[in-house]
């Protein structure tokens, strides 16, 4: 008499992005022939760089000959790639051994799976708003309690409000928590924490023997040299933080799939000596995973140096220019914007008295532009929409022109 | 005060294959310059087929241009590949909709993650011996109880002994269980169940409202037209079984990473109407996964028809010829062998009075041949070693020659 994992039934709604897709498809069906401009999902649109493509083809060619063919690689990733990442972090002044890097098929899977390392009764804190995966993975694991429609939150999660007055950087938890998810640069708000703000969290974690799960998937979008790009730039973080990162937004690998997670050997927690969590993640990845695609790993290696690195940085610059256009375009119609300077996301306040799904519908209906409703990221996301810079520049410009042309003045008041 | 998931500490030992690697590396360090022939890990060694390589390169080229670039795909896989798989199953007389197929980065991850759909108190039955992932994933999820060194088993798992007298096909559980893992053709024994033997399990599952998790990763190695290649060839299985499969052993994708899992919409269980498990797996994959690499998916599509399919079948035939050589070679020195006819694995009885790790050490030390100790797959694996046909034909021949030359007669008595 098999019974299902009832925690799945506690998931509040469909995963956000499929829900958006559903609404857009519904709208399209009602308006055949009308084209829609998407600044919704953070999905890359520009070509892979030539160096990366060459490396992938070269690897495919190596696999075409038995002398150079390789089958299963290490579950933790190819040594050359782990070494290259270790070297890359050195340029940030961060010293980590290659075997502290675990190559994966992307940051989303790691962000969802990392909670498996911790006790099922751990108290989990999330930024509010936050990328839905942190919440949903903990719901399925039974740590979130039940969803209260009235309070728009799960009963057992600790929400760290990210509010406009504080530049969307949350304060450390007022109560004790065990795990803290931090996304920096933040998805969805586009806010970036200073070293001093991150240090508050590291200090909190050290004091409470908590563990920070630090999602740095957008770190390459930081231009300001004073802003930290890795949590390990903060002294003590190697004792209390796991960092997750990805080639998706850095090198356009959203479909190619490649990421990494750093579990330092010095990381410990209440009932676990330094080293055990590192070994546990090794064991977890050896058992539940079988390595990232070797084709993707060759591509990732090429993205980390020489032409590949320069081309990856051009891709980032391209999307950052889009973000600038979006900020300017939205400000020109009188909207208040945040983020989008060291981040690909422009967090936009919706017109007074309007809900974020309402503004989503209005932009879709009047301007044929898709954005992401802030409420989909948590209760404090209400009142905002996320505008993504992932798109062709001409489409971003067209979207801004359409908003300028079609958004009625009375809607903004 | 973060605490770790203590279930990890219940894992009996290192994952089997890293443990073998460790022993082999230790031996190599003591014997520099001596080369070792590996028939241990089931790791493919022959080149990817030309059609697959061409498709991968073609996809890489599409990604090199913004007009044909694609980012995130559906988490469940590209529609073309799901349709091709649905079509492929039709050739077996199995009718499944494309959206009942969930494309993944490989069978191992799916086999490890599928248990997440079920209640944490589910009673789990595994074949004994079995591929370690079924046991280990349930240990981490807390369903296995504790490991008893004396009994060489977990207290809460139900072991279904696969014994020589019954052709290594287990009887249905004598008691009630909720989940049953079946691997067919079996890893490690190489045994293949008949339709009638599978029907016993389907009947049991229907009677007990249990769910069968059916790992068919080696189904392409079945030549006998009377043996079932999918559990859905058994009527009623669509109500009680999930099937997992992979391109790894079919098309040499061990490093490229691509697999699929079928969760039929008609599947139900005790407290869940047909359809819910299908939707839950959809939600699970949307939250914990972000799709298989698009490069791998293009390769997989090419492997399913025309030249690609013919070339994949040649690869399978190559390894099956190796299996024949292994069977013949081991029989020639007086060993008793099973499997290896509709499977890549030859299950070999170790000489009387010897343990399977002991025979592993002996083959390594005397013959420089690596095999896999049966005890690593479960208590009933003791007394056997798994000899894998994955290797270059000349290496397999050399291994057999070395065994013939170096295995001392007195060791076999």
GROMACS .gro file of C-alpha atoms in nm, chain A residues 11-402:
model
  392
   11UNK     CA    1   0.334   2.316  -0.230
   12UNK     CA    2   0.139   2.638  -0.254
   13UNK     CA    3   0.094   2.651  -0.627
   14UNK     CA    4   0.255   2.553  -0.950
   15UNK     CA    5   0.617   2.647  -0.990
   16UNK     CA    6   0.613   3.018  -1.078
   17UNK     CA    7   0.750   3.010  -1.432
   18UNK     CA    8   0.525   2.735  -1.570
   19UNK     CA    9   0.236   2.940  -1.425
   20UNK     CA   10   0.349   3.249  -1.616
   21UNK     CA   11   0.389   3.042  -1.931
   22UNK     CA   12   0.036   2.912  -1.886
   23UNK     CA   13  -0.107   3.264  -1.856
   24UNK     CA   14   0.089   3.391  -2.154
   25UNK     CA   15  -0.021   3.097  -2.369
   26UNK     CA   16  -0.381   3.159  -2.266
   27UNK     CA   17  -0.349   3.523  -2.364
   28UNK     CA   18  -0.184   3.433  -2.694
   29UNK     CA   19  -0.465   3.193  -2.777
   30UNK     CA   20  -0.712   3.478  -2.731
   31UNK     CA   21  -0.501   3.716  -2.942
   32UNK     CA   22  -0.376   3.517  -3.238
   33UNK     CA   23  -0.107   3.686  -3.441
   34UNK     CA   24  -0.012   3.935  -3.169
   35UNK     CA   25   0.350   3.895  -3.073
   36UNK     CA   26   0.456   3.918  -2.713
   37UNK     CA   27   0.788   4.051  -2.582
   38UNK     CA   28   0.920   3.851  -2.290
   39UNK     CA   29   1.119   4.009  -2.010
   40UNK     CA   30   0.985   3.744  -1.777
   41UNK     CA   31   1.192   3.431  -1.725
   42UNK     CA   32   1.563   3.492  -1.676
   43UNK     CA   33   1.645   3.295  -1.985
   44UNK     CA   34   1.951   3.376  -2.193
   45UNK     CA   35   1.896   3.459  -2.559
   46UNK     CA   36   2.238   3.531  -2.710
   47UNK     CA   37   2.459   3.278  -2.886
   48UNK     CA   38   2.718   3.069  -2.706
   49UNK     CA   39   3.061   3.221  -2.751
   50UNK     CA   40   3.283   3.090  -3.033
   51UNK     CA   41   3.545   2.956  -2.791
   52UNK     CA   42   3.282   2.757  -2.602
   53UNK     CA   43   3.127   2.618  -2.921
   54UNK     CA   44   3.470   2.518  -3.049
   55UNK     CA   45   3.547   2.340  -2.722
   56UNK     CA   46   3.217   2.151  -2.728
   57UNK     CA   47   3.271   2.038  -3.087
   58UNK     CA   48   3.626   1.939  -3.007
   59UNK     CA   49   3.506   1.728  -2.715
   60UNK     CA   50   3.240   1.569  -2.937
   61UNK     CA   51   3.516   1.484  -3.183
   62UNK     CA   52   3.725   1.328  -2.904
   63UNK     CA   53   3.426   1.114  -2.811
   64UNK     CA   54   3.402   1.000  -3.172
   65UNK     CA   55   3.727   0.802  -3.142
   66UNK     CA   56   3.787   0.514  -2.905
   67UNK     CA   57   4.141   0.636  -2.826
   68UNK     CA   58   4.005   0.960  -2.682
   69UNK     CA   59   3.657   0.850  -2.578
   70UNK     CA   60   3.569   0.879  -2.210
   71UNK     CA   61   3.268   0.733  -2.029
   72UNK     CA   62   3.172   0.805  -1.669
   73UNK     CA   63   3.380   1.081  -1.523
   74UNK     CA   64   3.416   1.162  -1.154
   75UNK     CA   65   3.075   1.246  -1.011
   76UNK     CA   66   3.238   1.558  -0.865
   77UNK     CA   67   3.353   1.682  -1.202
   78UNK     CA   68   3.657   1.669  -1.425
   79UNK     CA   69   3.978   1.759  -1.240
   80UNK     CA   70   4.078   2.018  -1.503
   81UNK     CA   71   3.754   2.209  -1.453
   82UNK     CA   72   3.777   2.196  -1.074
   83UNK     CA   73   4.133   2.325  -1.097
   84UNK     CA   74   4.030   2.603  -1.335
   85UNK     CA   75   3.755   2.714  -1.096
   86UNK     CA   76   3.993   2.708  -0.804
   87UNK     CA   77   4.226   2.928  -1.010
   88UNK     CA   78   3.941   3.159  -1.106
   89UNK     CA   79   3.851   3.216  -0.741
   90UNK     CA   80   4.214   3.305  -0.669
   91UNK     CA   81   4.162   3.613  -0.887
   92UNK     CA   82   3.902   3.721  -0.627
   93UNK     CA   83   4.153   3.660  -0.349
   94UNK     CA   84   3.967   3.345  -0.245
   95UNK     CA   85   4.175   3.034  -0.183
   96UNK     CA   86   3.994   2.705  -0.218
   97UNK     CA   87   4.124   2.363  -0.313
   98UNK     CA   88   4.002   2.210  -0.642
   99UNK     CA   89   3.837   1.926  -0.451
  100UNK     CA   90   3.622   2.172  -0.258
  101UNK     CA   91   3.442   2.240  -0.591
  102UNK     CA   92   3.165   2.000  -0.694
  103UNK     CA   93   3.068   2.035  -1.059
  104UNK     CA   94   2.698   1.986  -1.126
  105UNK     CA   95   2.439   2.019  -1.399
  106UNK     CA   96   2.342   2.362  -1.270
  107UNK     CA   97   2.277   2.583  -0.970
  108UNK     CA   98   1.905   2.508  -0.955
  109UNK     CA   99   1.954   2.139  -0.883
  110UNK     CA  100   2.222   2.212  -0.624
  111UNK     CA  101   2.012   2.483  -0.459
  112UNK     CA  102   1.724   2.235  -0.436
  113UNK     CA  103   1.929   1.936  -0.320
  114UNK     CA  104   2.166   2.096  -0.071
  115UNK     CA  105   1.903   2.090   0.207
  116UNK     CA  106   1.927   1.711   0.201
  117UNK     CA  107   2.249   1.743   0.404
  118UNK     CA  108   2.064   1.883   0.702
  119UNK     CA  109   1.831   1.755   0.969
  120UNK     CA  110   1.466   1.750   0.872
  121UNK     CA  111   1.383   1.968   1.173
  122UNK     CA  112   1.624   2.247   1.076
  123UNK     CA  113   1.475   2.595   1.093
  124UNK     CA  114   1.514   2.757   0.754
  125UNK     CA  115   1.535   3.129   0.682
  126UNK     CA  116   1.478   3.268   0.332
  127UNK     CA  117   1.495   3.615   0.193
  128UNK     CA  118   1.152   3.749   0.112
  129UNK     CA  119   1.116   3.775  -0.185
  130UNK     CA  120   1.327   3.478  -0.296
  131UNK     CA  121   1.390   3.242  -0.584
  132UNK     CA  122   1.112   2.980  -0.534
  133UNK     CA  123   1.341   2.676  -0.530
  134UNK     CA  124   1.473   2.745  -0.178
  135UNK     CA  125   1.122   2.739  -0.036
  136UNK     CA  126   0.981   2.459  -0.249
  137UNK     CA  127   1.268   2.217  -0.186
  138UNK     CA  128   1.222   2.265   0.188
  139UNK     CA  129   0.846   2.218   0.157
  140UNK     CA  130   0.899   1.880  -0.009
  141UNK     CA  131   1.153   1.788   0.261
  142UNK     CA  132   0.896   1.867   0.530
  143UNK     CA  133   1.069   2.168   0.690
  144UNK     CA  134   0.825   2.439   0.584
  145UNK     CA  135   0.508   2.345   0.769
  146UNK     CA  136   0.185   2.432   0.595
  147UNK     CA  137   0.102   2.722   0.370
  148UNK     CA  138  -0.122   2.984   0.520
  149UNK     CA  139  -0.327   3.150   0.245
  150UNK     CA  140  -0.407   3.434   0.480
  151UNK     CA  141  -0.049   3.510   0.576
  152UNK     CA  142   0.082   3.411   0.231
  153UNK     CA  143   0.362   3.215   0.388
  154UNK     CA  144   0.462   2.878   0.527
  155UNK     CA  145   0.415   2.841   0.899
  156UNK     CA  146   0.763   2.703   0.980
  157UNK     CA  147   0.985   2.914   0.757
  158UNK     CA  148   1.151   3.231   0.878
  159UNK     CA  149   1.108   3.508   0.622
  160UNK     CA  150   1.367   3.784   0.608
  161UNK     CA  151   1.185   4.081   0.454
  162UNK     CA  152   1.378   4.271   0.188
  163UNK     CA  153   1.227   4.615   0.190
  164UNK     CA  154   1.278   4.926  -0.015
  165UNK     CA  155   1.382   5.144   0.279
  166UNK     CA  156   1.673   4.909   0.350
  167UNK     CA  157   1.779   4.876  -0.012
  168UNK     CA  158   1.624   4.526  -0.018
  169UNK     CA  159   1.905   4.381   0.195
  170UNK     CA  160   1.755   4.193   0.489
  171UNK     CA  161   1.862   4.217   0.851
  172UNK     CA  162   1.997   3.899   1.012
  173UNK     CA  163   1.724   3.683   1.167
  174UNK     CA  164   1.586   3.816   1.495
  175UNK     CA  165   1.549   3.459   1.621
  176UNK     CA  166   1.759   3.146   1.600
  177UNK     CA  167   1.769   2.968   1.263
  178UNK     CA  168   1.978   2.678   1.132
  179UNK     CA  169   1.997   2.742   0.759
  180UNK     CA  170   1.995   3.074   0.579
  181UNK     CA  171   1.952   3.102   0.203
  182UNK     CA  172   2.109   3.416   0.059
  183UNK     CA  173   2.102   3.500  -0.309
  184UNK     CA  174   2.348   3.773  -0.402
  185UNK     CA  175   2.321   3.960  -0.640
  186UNK     CA  176   1.964   3.899  -0.553
  187UNK     CA  177   1.706   3.730  -0.767
  188UNK     CA  178   1.451   3.892  -0.791
  189UNK     CA  179   1.534   4.233  -0.642
  190UNK     CA  180   1.868   4.295  -0.815
  191UNK     CA  181   2.010   4.422  -0.484
  192UNK     CA  182   2.373   4.347  -0.399
  193UNK     CA  183   2.502   4.323  -0.042
  194UNK     CA  184   2.816   4.505   0.065
  195UNK     CA  185   3.098   4.321   0.240
  196UNK     CA  186   2.983   4.467   0.568
  197UNK     CA  187   2.624   4.346   0.513
  198UNK     CA  188   2.746   3.998   0.426
  199UNK     CA  189   2.975   4.002   0.729
  200UNK     CA  190   2.669   4.049   0.952
  201UNK     CA  191   2.535   3.721   0.818
  202UNK     CA  192   2.865   3.540   0.855
  203UNK     CA  193   2.892   3.665   1.213
  204UNK     CA  194   2.536   3.552   1.281
  205UNK     CA  195   2.606   3.208   1.133
  206UNK     CA  196   2.924   3.164   1.334
  207UNK     CA  197   2.750   3.269   1.654
  208UNK     CA  198   2.449   3.043   1.594
  209UNK     CA  199   2.643   2.759   1.430
  210UNK     CA  200   2.408   2.806   1.138
  211UNK     CA  201   2.495   2.735   0.776
  212UNK     CA  202   2.457   2.991   0.497
  213UNK     CA  203   2.359   2.861   0.156
  214UNK     CA  204   2.488   3.131  -0.071
  215UNK     CA  205   2.361   3.143  -0.428
  216UNK     CA  206   2.603   3.349  -0.635
  217UNK     CA  207   2.459   3.263  -0.978
  218UNK     CA  208   2.468   3.631  -1.080
  219UNK     CA  209   2.806   3.722  -0.931
  220UNK     CA  210   2.956   3.797  -1.274
  221UNK     CA  211   2.712   4.087  -1.308
  222UNK     CA  212   2.889   4.279  -1.032
  223UNK     CA  213   3.101   4.557  -1.177
  224UNK     CA  214   3.159   4.761  -0.862
  225UNK     CA  215   3.500   4.642  -0.735
  226UNK     CA  216   3.400   4.710  -0.375
  227UNK     CA  217   3.113   4.461  -0.381
  228UNK     CA  218   3.193   4.099  -0.288
  229UNK     CA  219   3.153   3.839  -0.564
  230UNK     CA  220   3.204   3.536  -0.343
  231UNK     CA  221   3.097   3.492   0.019
  232UNK     CA  222   3.444   3.358   0.086
  233UNK     CA  223   3.573   3.712   0.048
  234UNK     CA  224   3.433   3.750   0.399
  235UNK     CA  225   3.665   3.605   0.658
  236UNK     CA  226   3.503   3.320   0.852
  237UNK     CA  227   3.266   3.226   0.569
  238UNK     CA  228   3.473   2.916   0.497
  239UNK     CA  229   3.357   2.788   0.836
  240UNK     CA  230   2.984   2.843   0.786
  241UNK     CA  231   2.891   2.885   0.418
  242UNK     CA  232   2.824   2.677   0.108
  243UNK     CA  233   2.840   2.867  -0.222
  244UNK     CA  234   2.647   2.770  -0.535
  245UNK     CA  235   2.720   2.912  -0.878
  246UNK     CA  236   2.655   2.849  -1.244
  247UNK     CA  237   2.769   2.899  -1.599
  248UNK     CA  238   2.409   2.974  -1.703
  249UNK     CA  239   2.408   3.350  -1.673
  250UNK     CA  240   2.784   3.390  -1.709
  251UNK     CA  241   2.830   3.204  -2.037
  252UNK     CA  242   2.478   3.136  -2.164
  253UNK     CA  243   2.469   2.775  -2.042
  254UNK     CA  244   2.100   2.774  -1.942
  255UNK     CA  245   2.035   2.493  -2.189
  256UNK     CA  246   2.383   2.339  -2.187
  257UNK     CA  247   2.362   2.287  -1.806
  258UNK     CA  248   2.668   2.337  -1.588
  259UNK     CA  249   2.719   2.472  -1.239
  260UNK     CA  250   2.921   2.419  -0.925
  261UNK     CA  251   2.889   2.411  -0.551
  262UNK     CA  252   3.164   2.480  -0.302
  263UNK     CA  253   3.153   2.285   0.024
  264UNK     CA  254   3.470   2.389   0.208
  265UNK     CA  255   3.647   2.123   0.410
  266UNK     CA  256   3.654   2.366   0.701
  267UNK     CA  257   3.274   2.390   0.708
  268UNK     CA  258   3.115   2.250   1.023
  269UNK     CA  259   2.793   2.286   1.215
  270UNK     CA  260   2.652   2.208   1.558
  271UNK     CA  261   2.686   1.834   1.560
  272UNK     CA  262   2.938   1.789   1.284
  273UNK     CA  263   3.313   1.843   1.282
  274UNK     CA  264   3.474   2.029   0.992
  275UNK     CA  265   3.507   1.796   0.695
  276UNK     CA  266   3.197   1.585   0.748
  277UNK     CA  267   2.963   1.806   0.543
  278UNK     CA  268   3.221   1.805   0.263
  279UNK     CA  269   3.235   1.426   0.272
  280UNK     CA  270   2.857   1.403   0.293
  281UNK     CA  271   2.809   1.615  -0.019
  282UNK     CA  272   3.071   1.401  -0.193
  283UNK     CA  273   2.872   1.092  -0.095
  284UNK     CA  274   2.543   1.255  -0.189
  285UNK     CA  275   2.669   1.347  -0.534
  286UNK     CA  276   2.825   1.001  -0.581
  287UNK     CA  277   2.491   0.837  -0.504
  288UNK     CA  278   2.223   1.069  -0.645
  289UNK     CA  279   2.414   1.211  -0.941
  290UNK     CA  280   2.652   1.086  -1.205
  291UNK     CA  281   2.843   1.394  -1.312
  292UNK     CA  282   2.762   1.681  -1.548
  293UNK     CA  283   2.773   1.617  -1.921
  294UNK     CA  284   3.133   1.594  -2.040
  295UNK     CA  285   3.036   1.818  -2.336
  296UNK     CA  286   2.918   2.089  -2.097
  297UNK     CA  287   3.232   2.052  -1.886
  298UNK     CA  288   3.457   2.109  -2.186
  299UNK     CA  289   3.251   2.415  -2.273
  300UNK     CA  290   3.277   2.545  -1.918
  301UNK     CA  291   3.652   2.501  -1.913
  302UNK     CA  292   3.681   2.711  -2.228
  303UNK     CA  293   3.463   2.982  -2.071
  304UNK     CA  294   3.709   3.029  -1.787
  305UNK     CA  295   4.012   3.153  -1.972
  306UNK     CA  296   4.150   3.336  -2.272
  307UNK     CA  297   3.905   3.413  -2.552
  308UNK     CA  298   3.631   3.215  -2.381
  309UNK     CA  299   3.650   3.430  -2.070
  310UNK     CA  300   3.656   3.753  -2.269
  311UNK     CA  301   3.356   3.634  -2.472
  312UNK     CA  302   3.165   3.533  -2.157
  313UNK     CA  303   3.225   3.878  -2.017
  314UNK     CA  304   3.095   4.034  -2.339
  315UNK     CA  305   2.776   3.833  -2.299
  316UNK     CA  306   2.737   3.964  -1.944
  317UNK     CA  307   2.801   4.319  -2.068
  318UNK     CA  308   2.536   4.273  -2.336
  319UNK     CA  309   2.267   4.184  -2.081
  320UNK     CA  310   2.386   4.460  -1.850
  321UNK     CA  311   2.337   4.713  -2.129
  322UNK     CA  312   1.982   4.574  -2.164
  323UNK     CA  313   1.935   4.631  -1.791
  324UNK     CA  314   2.043   4.993  -1.837
  325UNK     CA  315   1.791   5.037  -2.120
  326UNK     CA  316   1.518   4.886  -1.904
  327UNK     CA  317   1.598   5.109  -1.606
  328UNK     CA  318   1.596   5.416  -1.830
  329UNK     CA  319   1.278   5.311  -2.013
  330UNK     CA  320   1.079   5.242  -1.700
  331UNK     CA  321   1.199   5.557  -1.528
  332UNK     CA  322   1.096   5.757  -1.836
  333UNK     CA  323   0.731   5.655  -1.783
  334UNK     CA  324   0.754   5.746  -1.416
  335UNK     CA  325   0.805   5.405  -1.260
  336UNK     CA  326   1.041   5.356  -0.966
  337UNK     CA  327   1.317   5.102  -1.034
  338UNK     CA  328   1.582   4.927  -0.826
  339UNK     CA  329   1.863   4.688  -0.910
  340UNK     CA  330   1.983   4.638  -1.265
  341UNK     CA  331   2.325   4.796  -1.211
  342UNK     CA  332   2.522   4.502  -1.074
  343UNK     CA  333   2.253   4.254  -1.163
  344UNK     CA  334   2.046   4.152  -1.467
  345UNK     CA  335   1.717   4.218  -1.287
  346UNK     CA  336   1.532   4.547  -1.255
  347UNK     CA  337   1.295   4.541  -0.959
  348UNK     CA  338   1.012   4.774  -1.042
  349UNK     CA  339   0.751   4.918  -0.810
  350UNK     CA  340   0.401   4.867  -0.948
  351UNK     CA  341   0.163   5.165  -0.969
  352UNK     CA  342  -0.007   5.250  -0.644
  353UNK     CA  343  -0.299   5.035  -0.541
  354UNK     CA  344  -0.223   4.765  -0.791
  355UNK     CA  345  -0.119   4.406  -0.718
  356UNK     CA  346   0.185   4.255  -0.888
  357UNK     CA  347  -0.019   3.994  -1.081
  358UNK     CA  348  -0.256   4.276  -1.177
  359UNK     CA  349   0.031   4.481  -1.319
  360UNK     CA  350   0.160   4.165  -1.491
  361UNK     CA  351  -0.178   4.126  -1.663
  362UNK     CA  352  -0.191   4.494  -1.751
  363UNK     CA  353   0.157   4.496  -1.910
  364UNK     CA  354   0.070   4.180  -2.102
  365UNK     CA  355  -0.266   4.307  -2.215
  366UNK     CA  356  -0.183   4.668  -2.296
  367UNK     CA  357   0.185   4.654  -2.389
  368UNK     CA  358   0.229   4.284  -2.485
  369UNK     CA  359   0.524   4.269  -2.248
  370UNK     CA  360   0.578   3.978  -2.006
  371UNK     CA  361   0.742   4.044  -1.670
  372UNK     CA  362   0.746   3.839  -1.349
  373UNK     CA  363   0.506   3.930  -1.069
  374UNK     CA  364   0.692   3.999  -0.746
  375UNK     CA  365   0.430   3.816  -0.541
  376UNK     CA  366   0.548   3.493  -0.703
  377UNK     CA  367   0.872   3.529  -0.506
  378UNK     CA  368   0.715   3.572  -0.162
  379UNK     CA  369   0.485   3.802   0.032
  380UNK     CA  370   0.725   4.099   0.036
  381UNK     CA  371   0.747   4.077  -0.342
  382UNK     CA  372   0.391   4.205  -0.363
  383UNK     CA  373   0.390   4.554  -0.508
  384UNK     CA  374   0.681   4.486  -0.746
  385UNK     CA  375   0.754   4.312  -1.073
  386UNK     CA  376   1.087   4.173  -1.186
  387UNK     CA  377   1.194   4.289  -1.530
  388UNK     CA  378   1.461   4.067  -1.677
  389UNK     CA  379   1.736   4.190  -1.905
  390UNK     CA  380   1.758   3.853  -2.080
  391UNK     CA  381   1.644   3.919  -2.434
  392UNK     CA  382   1.769   4.054  -2.764
  393UNK     CA  383   1.858   4.421  -2.729
  394UNK     CA  384   1.611   4.516  -3.003
  395UNK     CA  385   1.333   4.331  -2.821
  396UNK     CA  386   1.418   4.505  -2.497
  397UNK     CA  387   1.408   4.837  -2.680
  398UNK     CA  388   1.080   4.742  -2.845
  399UNK     CA  389   0.934   4.645  -2.507
  400UNK     CA  390   1.033   4.979  -2.360
  401UNK     CA  391   0.889   5.162  -2.662
  402UNK     CA  392   0.566   4.967  -2.628
   0.00000   0.00000   0.00000
